[in-house]
mmCIF file of C-alpha atoms in Angstrom:
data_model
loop_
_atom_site.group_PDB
_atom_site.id
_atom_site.type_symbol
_atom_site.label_atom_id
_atom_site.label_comp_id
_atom_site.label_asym_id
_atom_site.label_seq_id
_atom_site.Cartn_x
_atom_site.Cartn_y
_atom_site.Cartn_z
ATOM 1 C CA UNK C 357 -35.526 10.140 -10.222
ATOM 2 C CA UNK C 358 -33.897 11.957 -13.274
ATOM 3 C CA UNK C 359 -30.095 12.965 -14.105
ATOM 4 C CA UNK C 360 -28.745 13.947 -11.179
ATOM 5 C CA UNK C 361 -31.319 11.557 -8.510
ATOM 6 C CA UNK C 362 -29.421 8.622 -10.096
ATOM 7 C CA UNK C 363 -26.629 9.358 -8.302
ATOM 8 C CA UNK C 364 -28.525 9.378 -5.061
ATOM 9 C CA UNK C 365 -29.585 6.039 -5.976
ATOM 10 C CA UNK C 366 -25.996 4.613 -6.488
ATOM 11 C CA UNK C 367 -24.842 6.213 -3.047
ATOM 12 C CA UNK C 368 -28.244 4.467 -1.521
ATOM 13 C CA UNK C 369 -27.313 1.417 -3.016
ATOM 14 C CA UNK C 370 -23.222 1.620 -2.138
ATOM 15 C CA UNK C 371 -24.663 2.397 2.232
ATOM 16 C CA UNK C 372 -27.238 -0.525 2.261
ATOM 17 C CA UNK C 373 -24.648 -2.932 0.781
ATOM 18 C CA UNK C 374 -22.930 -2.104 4.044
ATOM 19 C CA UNK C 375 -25.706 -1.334 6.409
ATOM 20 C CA UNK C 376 -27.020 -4.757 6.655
ATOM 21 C CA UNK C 377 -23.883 -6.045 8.130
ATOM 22 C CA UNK C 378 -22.419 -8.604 6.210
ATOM 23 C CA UNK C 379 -18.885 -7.576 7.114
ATOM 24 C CA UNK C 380 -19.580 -7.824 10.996
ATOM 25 C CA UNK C 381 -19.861 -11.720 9.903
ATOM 26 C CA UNK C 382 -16.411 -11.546 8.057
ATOM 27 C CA UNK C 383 -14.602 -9.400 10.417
ATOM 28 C CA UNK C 384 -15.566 -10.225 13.851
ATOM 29 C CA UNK C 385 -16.963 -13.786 12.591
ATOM 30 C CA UNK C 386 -14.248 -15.686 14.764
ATOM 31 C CA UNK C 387 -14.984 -13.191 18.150
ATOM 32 C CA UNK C 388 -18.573 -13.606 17.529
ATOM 33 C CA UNK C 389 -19.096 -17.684 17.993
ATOM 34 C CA UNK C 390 -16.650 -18.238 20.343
ATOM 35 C CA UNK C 391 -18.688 -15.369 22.249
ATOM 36 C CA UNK C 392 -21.662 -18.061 21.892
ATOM 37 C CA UNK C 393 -20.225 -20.922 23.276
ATOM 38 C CA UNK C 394 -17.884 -22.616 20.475
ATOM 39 C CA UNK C 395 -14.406 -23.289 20.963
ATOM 40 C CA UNK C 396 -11.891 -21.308 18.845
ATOM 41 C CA UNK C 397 -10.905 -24.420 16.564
ATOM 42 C CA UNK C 398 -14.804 -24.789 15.815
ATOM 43 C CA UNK C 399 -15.129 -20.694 15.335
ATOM 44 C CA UNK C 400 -12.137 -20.860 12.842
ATOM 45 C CA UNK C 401 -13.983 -23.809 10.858
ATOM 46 C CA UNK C 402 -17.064 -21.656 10.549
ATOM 47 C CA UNK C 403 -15.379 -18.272 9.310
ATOM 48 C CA UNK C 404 -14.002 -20.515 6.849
ATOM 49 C CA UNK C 405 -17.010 -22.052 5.583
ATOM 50 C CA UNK C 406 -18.830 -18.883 6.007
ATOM 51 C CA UNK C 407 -16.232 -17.728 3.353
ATOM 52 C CA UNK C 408 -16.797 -20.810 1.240
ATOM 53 C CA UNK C 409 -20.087 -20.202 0.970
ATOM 54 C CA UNK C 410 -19.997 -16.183 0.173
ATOM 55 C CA UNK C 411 -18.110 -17.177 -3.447
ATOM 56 C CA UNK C 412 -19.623 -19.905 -3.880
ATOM 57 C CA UNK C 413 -23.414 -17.918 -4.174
ATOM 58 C CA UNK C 414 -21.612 -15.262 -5.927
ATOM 59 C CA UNK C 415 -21.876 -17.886 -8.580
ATOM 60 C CA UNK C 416 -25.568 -18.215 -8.610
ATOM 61 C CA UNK C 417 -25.812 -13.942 -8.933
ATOM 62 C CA UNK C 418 -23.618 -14.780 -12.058
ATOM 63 C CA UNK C 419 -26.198 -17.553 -13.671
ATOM 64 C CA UNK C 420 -28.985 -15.821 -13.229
ATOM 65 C CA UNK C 421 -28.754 -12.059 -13.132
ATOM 66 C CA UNK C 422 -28.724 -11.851 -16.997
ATOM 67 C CA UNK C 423 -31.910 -14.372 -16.536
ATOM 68 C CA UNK C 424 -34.154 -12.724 -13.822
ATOM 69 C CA UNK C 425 -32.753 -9.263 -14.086
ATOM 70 C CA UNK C 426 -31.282 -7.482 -11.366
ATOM 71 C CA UNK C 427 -33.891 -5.574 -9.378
ATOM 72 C CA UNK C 428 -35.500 -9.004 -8.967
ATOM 73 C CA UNK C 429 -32.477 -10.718 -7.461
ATOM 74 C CA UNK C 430 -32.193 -7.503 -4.859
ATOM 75 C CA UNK C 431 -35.532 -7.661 -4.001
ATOM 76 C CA UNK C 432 -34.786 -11.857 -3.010
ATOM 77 C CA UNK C 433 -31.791 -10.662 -1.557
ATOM 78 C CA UNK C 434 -33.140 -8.425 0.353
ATOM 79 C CA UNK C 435 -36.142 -10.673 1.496
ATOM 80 C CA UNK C 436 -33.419 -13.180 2.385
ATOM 81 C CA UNK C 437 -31.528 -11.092 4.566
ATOM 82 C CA UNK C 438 -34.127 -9.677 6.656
ATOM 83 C CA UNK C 439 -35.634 -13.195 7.737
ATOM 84 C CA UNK C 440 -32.330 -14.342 8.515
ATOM 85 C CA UNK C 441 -30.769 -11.332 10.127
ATOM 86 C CA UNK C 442 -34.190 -10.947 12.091
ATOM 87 C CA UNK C 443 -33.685 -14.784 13.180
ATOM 88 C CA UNK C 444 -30.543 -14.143 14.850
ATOM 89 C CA UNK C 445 -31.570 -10.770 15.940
ATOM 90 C CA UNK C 446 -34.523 -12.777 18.029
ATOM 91 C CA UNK C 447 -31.840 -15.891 19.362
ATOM 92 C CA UNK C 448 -29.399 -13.552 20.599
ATOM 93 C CA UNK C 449 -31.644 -10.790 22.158
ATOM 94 C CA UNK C 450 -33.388 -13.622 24.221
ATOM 95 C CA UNK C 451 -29.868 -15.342 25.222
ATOM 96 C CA UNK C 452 -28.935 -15.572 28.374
ATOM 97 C CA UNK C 453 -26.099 -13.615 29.754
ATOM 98 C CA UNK C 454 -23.242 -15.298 31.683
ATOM 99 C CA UNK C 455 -20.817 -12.162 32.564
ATOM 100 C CA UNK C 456 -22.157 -10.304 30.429
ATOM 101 C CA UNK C 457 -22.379 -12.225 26.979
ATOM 102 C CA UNK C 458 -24.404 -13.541 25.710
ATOM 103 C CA UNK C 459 -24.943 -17.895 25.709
ATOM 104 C CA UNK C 460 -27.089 -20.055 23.427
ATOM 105 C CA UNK C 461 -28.363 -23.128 25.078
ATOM 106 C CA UNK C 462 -29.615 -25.760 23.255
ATOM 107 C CA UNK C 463 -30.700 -25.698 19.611
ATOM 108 C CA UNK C 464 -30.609 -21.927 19.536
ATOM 109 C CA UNK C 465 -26.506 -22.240 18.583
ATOM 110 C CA UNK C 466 -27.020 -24.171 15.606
ATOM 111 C CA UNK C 467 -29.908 -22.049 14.470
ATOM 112 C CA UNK C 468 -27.834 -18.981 14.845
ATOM 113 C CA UNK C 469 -25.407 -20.713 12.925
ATOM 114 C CA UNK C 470 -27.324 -21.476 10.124
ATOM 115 C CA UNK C 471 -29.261 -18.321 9.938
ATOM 116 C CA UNK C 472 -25.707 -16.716 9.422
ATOM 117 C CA UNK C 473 -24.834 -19.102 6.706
ATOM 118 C CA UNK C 474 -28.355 -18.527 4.956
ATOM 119 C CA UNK C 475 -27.505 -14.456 5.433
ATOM 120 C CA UNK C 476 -24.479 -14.844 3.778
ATOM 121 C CA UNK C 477 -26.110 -16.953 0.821
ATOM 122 C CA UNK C 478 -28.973 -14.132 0.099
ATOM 123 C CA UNK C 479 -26.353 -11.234 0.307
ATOM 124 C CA UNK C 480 -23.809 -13.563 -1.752
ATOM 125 C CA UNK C 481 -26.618 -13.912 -4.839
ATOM 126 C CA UNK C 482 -27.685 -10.544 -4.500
ATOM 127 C CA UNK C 483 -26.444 -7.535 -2.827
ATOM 128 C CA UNK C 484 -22.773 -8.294 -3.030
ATOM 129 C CA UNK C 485 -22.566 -8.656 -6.781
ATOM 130 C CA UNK C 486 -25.318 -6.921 -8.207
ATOM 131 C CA UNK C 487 -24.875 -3.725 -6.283
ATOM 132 C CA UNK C 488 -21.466 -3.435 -8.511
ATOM 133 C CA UNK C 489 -23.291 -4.608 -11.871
ATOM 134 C CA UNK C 490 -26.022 -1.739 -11.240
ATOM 135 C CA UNK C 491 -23.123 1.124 -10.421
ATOM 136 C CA UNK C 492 -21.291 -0.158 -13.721
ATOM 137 C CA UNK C 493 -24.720 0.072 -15.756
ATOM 138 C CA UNK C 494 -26.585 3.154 -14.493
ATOM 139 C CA UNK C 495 -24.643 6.102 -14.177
ATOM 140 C CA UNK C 496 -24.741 8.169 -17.641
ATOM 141 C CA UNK C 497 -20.721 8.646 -19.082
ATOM 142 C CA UNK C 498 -20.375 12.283 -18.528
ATOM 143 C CA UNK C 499 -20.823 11.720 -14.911
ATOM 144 C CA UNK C 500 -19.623 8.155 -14.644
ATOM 145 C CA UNK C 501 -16.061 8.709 -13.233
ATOM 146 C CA UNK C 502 -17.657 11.243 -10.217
ATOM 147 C CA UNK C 503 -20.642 9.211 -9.281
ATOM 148 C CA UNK C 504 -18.553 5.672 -8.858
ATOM 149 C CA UNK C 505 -16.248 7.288 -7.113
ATOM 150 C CA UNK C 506 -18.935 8.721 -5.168
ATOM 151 C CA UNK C 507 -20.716 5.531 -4.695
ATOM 152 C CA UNK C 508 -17.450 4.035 -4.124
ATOM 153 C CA UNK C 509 -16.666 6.430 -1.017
ATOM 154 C CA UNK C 510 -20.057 5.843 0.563
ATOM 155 C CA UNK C 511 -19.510 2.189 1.046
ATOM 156 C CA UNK C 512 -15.890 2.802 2.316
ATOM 157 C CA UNK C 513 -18.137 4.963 5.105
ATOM 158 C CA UNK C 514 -21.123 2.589 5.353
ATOM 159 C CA UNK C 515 -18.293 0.029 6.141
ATOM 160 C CA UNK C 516 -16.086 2.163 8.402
ATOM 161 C CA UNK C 517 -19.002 3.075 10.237
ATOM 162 C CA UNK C 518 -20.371 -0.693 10.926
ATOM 163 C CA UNK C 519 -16.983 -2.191 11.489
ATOM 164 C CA UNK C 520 -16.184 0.331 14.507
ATOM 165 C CA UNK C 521 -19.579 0.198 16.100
ATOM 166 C CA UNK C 522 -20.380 -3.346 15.902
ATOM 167 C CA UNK C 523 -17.203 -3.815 19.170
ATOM 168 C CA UNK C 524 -19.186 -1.801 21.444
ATOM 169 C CA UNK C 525 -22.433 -3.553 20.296
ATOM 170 C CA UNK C 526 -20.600 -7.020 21.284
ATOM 171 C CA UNK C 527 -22.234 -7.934 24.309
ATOM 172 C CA UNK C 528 -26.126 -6.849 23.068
ATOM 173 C CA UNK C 529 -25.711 -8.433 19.505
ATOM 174 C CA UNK C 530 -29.387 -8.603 19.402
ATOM 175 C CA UNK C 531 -29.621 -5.022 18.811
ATOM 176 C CA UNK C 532 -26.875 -5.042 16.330
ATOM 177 C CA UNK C 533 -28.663 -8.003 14.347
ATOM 178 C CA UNK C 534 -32.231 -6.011 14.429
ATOM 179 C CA UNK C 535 -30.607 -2.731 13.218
ATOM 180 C CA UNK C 536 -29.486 -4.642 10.151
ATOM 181 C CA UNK C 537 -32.284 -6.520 9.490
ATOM 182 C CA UNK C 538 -34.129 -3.017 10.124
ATOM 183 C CA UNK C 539 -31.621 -1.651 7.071
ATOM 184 C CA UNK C 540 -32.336 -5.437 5.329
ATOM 185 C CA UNK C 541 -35.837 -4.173 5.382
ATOM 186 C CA UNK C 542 -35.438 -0.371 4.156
ATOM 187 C CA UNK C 543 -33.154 -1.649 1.503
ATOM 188 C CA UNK C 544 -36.177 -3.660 0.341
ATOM 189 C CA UNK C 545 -38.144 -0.754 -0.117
ATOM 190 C CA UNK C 546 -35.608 1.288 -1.516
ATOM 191 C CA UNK C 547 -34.719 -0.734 -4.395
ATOM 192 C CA UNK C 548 -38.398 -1.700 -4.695
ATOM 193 C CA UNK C 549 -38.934 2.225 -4.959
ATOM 194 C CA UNK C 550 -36.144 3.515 -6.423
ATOM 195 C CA UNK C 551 -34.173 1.069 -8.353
ATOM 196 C CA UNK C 552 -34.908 0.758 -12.152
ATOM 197 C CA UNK C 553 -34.070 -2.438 -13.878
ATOM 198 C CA UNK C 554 -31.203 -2.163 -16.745
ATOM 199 C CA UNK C 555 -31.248 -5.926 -17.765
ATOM 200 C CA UNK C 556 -31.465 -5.776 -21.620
ATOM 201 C CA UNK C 557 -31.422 -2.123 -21.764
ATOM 202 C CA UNK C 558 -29.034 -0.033 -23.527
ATOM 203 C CA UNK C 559 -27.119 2.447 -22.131
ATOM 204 C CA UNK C 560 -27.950 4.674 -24.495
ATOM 205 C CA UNK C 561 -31.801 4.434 -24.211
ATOM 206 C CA UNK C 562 -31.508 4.455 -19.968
ATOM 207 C CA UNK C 563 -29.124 7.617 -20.213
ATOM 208 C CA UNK C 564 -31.488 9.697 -22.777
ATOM 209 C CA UNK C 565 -34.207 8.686 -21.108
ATOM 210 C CA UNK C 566 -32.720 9.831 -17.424
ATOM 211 C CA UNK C 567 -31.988 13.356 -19.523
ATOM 212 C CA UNK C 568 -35.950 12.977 -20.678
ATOM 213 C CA UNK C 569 -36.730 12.797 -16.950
ATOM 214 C CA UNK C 570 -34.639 15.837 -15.774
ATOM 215 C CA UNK C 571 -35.851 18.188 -18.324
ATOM 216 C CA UNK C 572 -38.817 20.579 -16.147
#
């Protein structure tokens, strides 16, 4: 992708981080179950371990990206995300609606549940971590400072962009849960693609050979 299609890259990397919608889960996590049938004491209970978990697989990213590398653990993360993100997409696009929101009967709630707990695991070893360890490692120095910040602005939109559109989204979450498991999917591709792996290679040797790549 050469010099200046690394940056690309980084920016691609920054929007998907975003675009799959772990934040919806963080920000609207309380709004969102109690939309589903549970109470607001049991909503509260599950942002919180919803939260627990996120660090907690942060850990695992930690063990094992110097291990397995760090295009690898995308790629899994990736996998992860669309299954799960495609499982609730399914549960609440076949919910019925009782004035207008959506209500799981049955086993469906606890599925949901867990399929946002197992999202949260594959984004917490993967994409939430890594995404950061990649932006640190790829970018050559003389453009360093511009492309982070770059990077750095496109999730701040990716973000932006998700959090205000996921309100009016609210009462037809399973189009909100296929979009991101639609963007779980492209990121797949993209990394699979686009994404070179920089475990146990210098900066030195990735940056010259970048320059190598640019030249016509």
């Amino acid at each position: 992708f050469g010099f200046y299609g690394v940056v690309w890259v980084g920016l691609g990397l920054s929007i998907f981080q975003q675009f799959v919608g772990i934040n919806v889960i963080f920000y609207y996590s309380n709004v969102l179950w109690e939309a589903v049938g549970f109470d607001e004491s049991s909503s509260f209970t599950i942002t919180v371990i919803t939260s627990i978990v996120n660090i907690a697989t942060t850990l695992i990213a930690i063990a094992l990206i110097d291990k397995i590398g760090r295009k690898p653990l995308l790629l899994i993360g990736s996998a992860g995300m669309a299954v799960t993100l495609a499982t609730m997409a399914i549960i609440f696009g076949t919910a019925t609606l009782v004035d207008g929101k959506p209500v799981l009967h049955g086993a469906t709630g606890p599925i949901a549940l867990i399929a946002a707990n197992l999202f949260v695991v594959a984004f917490g070893m993967s994409w939430g971590p890594v995404v950061w360890v990649l932006l640190g490692e790829m970018f050559p120095n003389r453009i360093r400072a511009a492309a982070l910040g770059l990077a750095a602005a496109g999730q701040w939109a990716a973000n932006w962009l998700i959090t205000v559109t996921f309100p009016g989204l609210r009462n037809v979450l399973g189009v909100a849960y296929g979009f991101y498991a639609l963007c779980a999917v492209l990121s797949f591709v993209f990394v699979w693609k686009w994404v070179r792996e920089t475990k146990g290679v210098a900066l030195e040797d990735m940056h010259a050979e970048l320059l190598h790549d640019d030249k016509p």
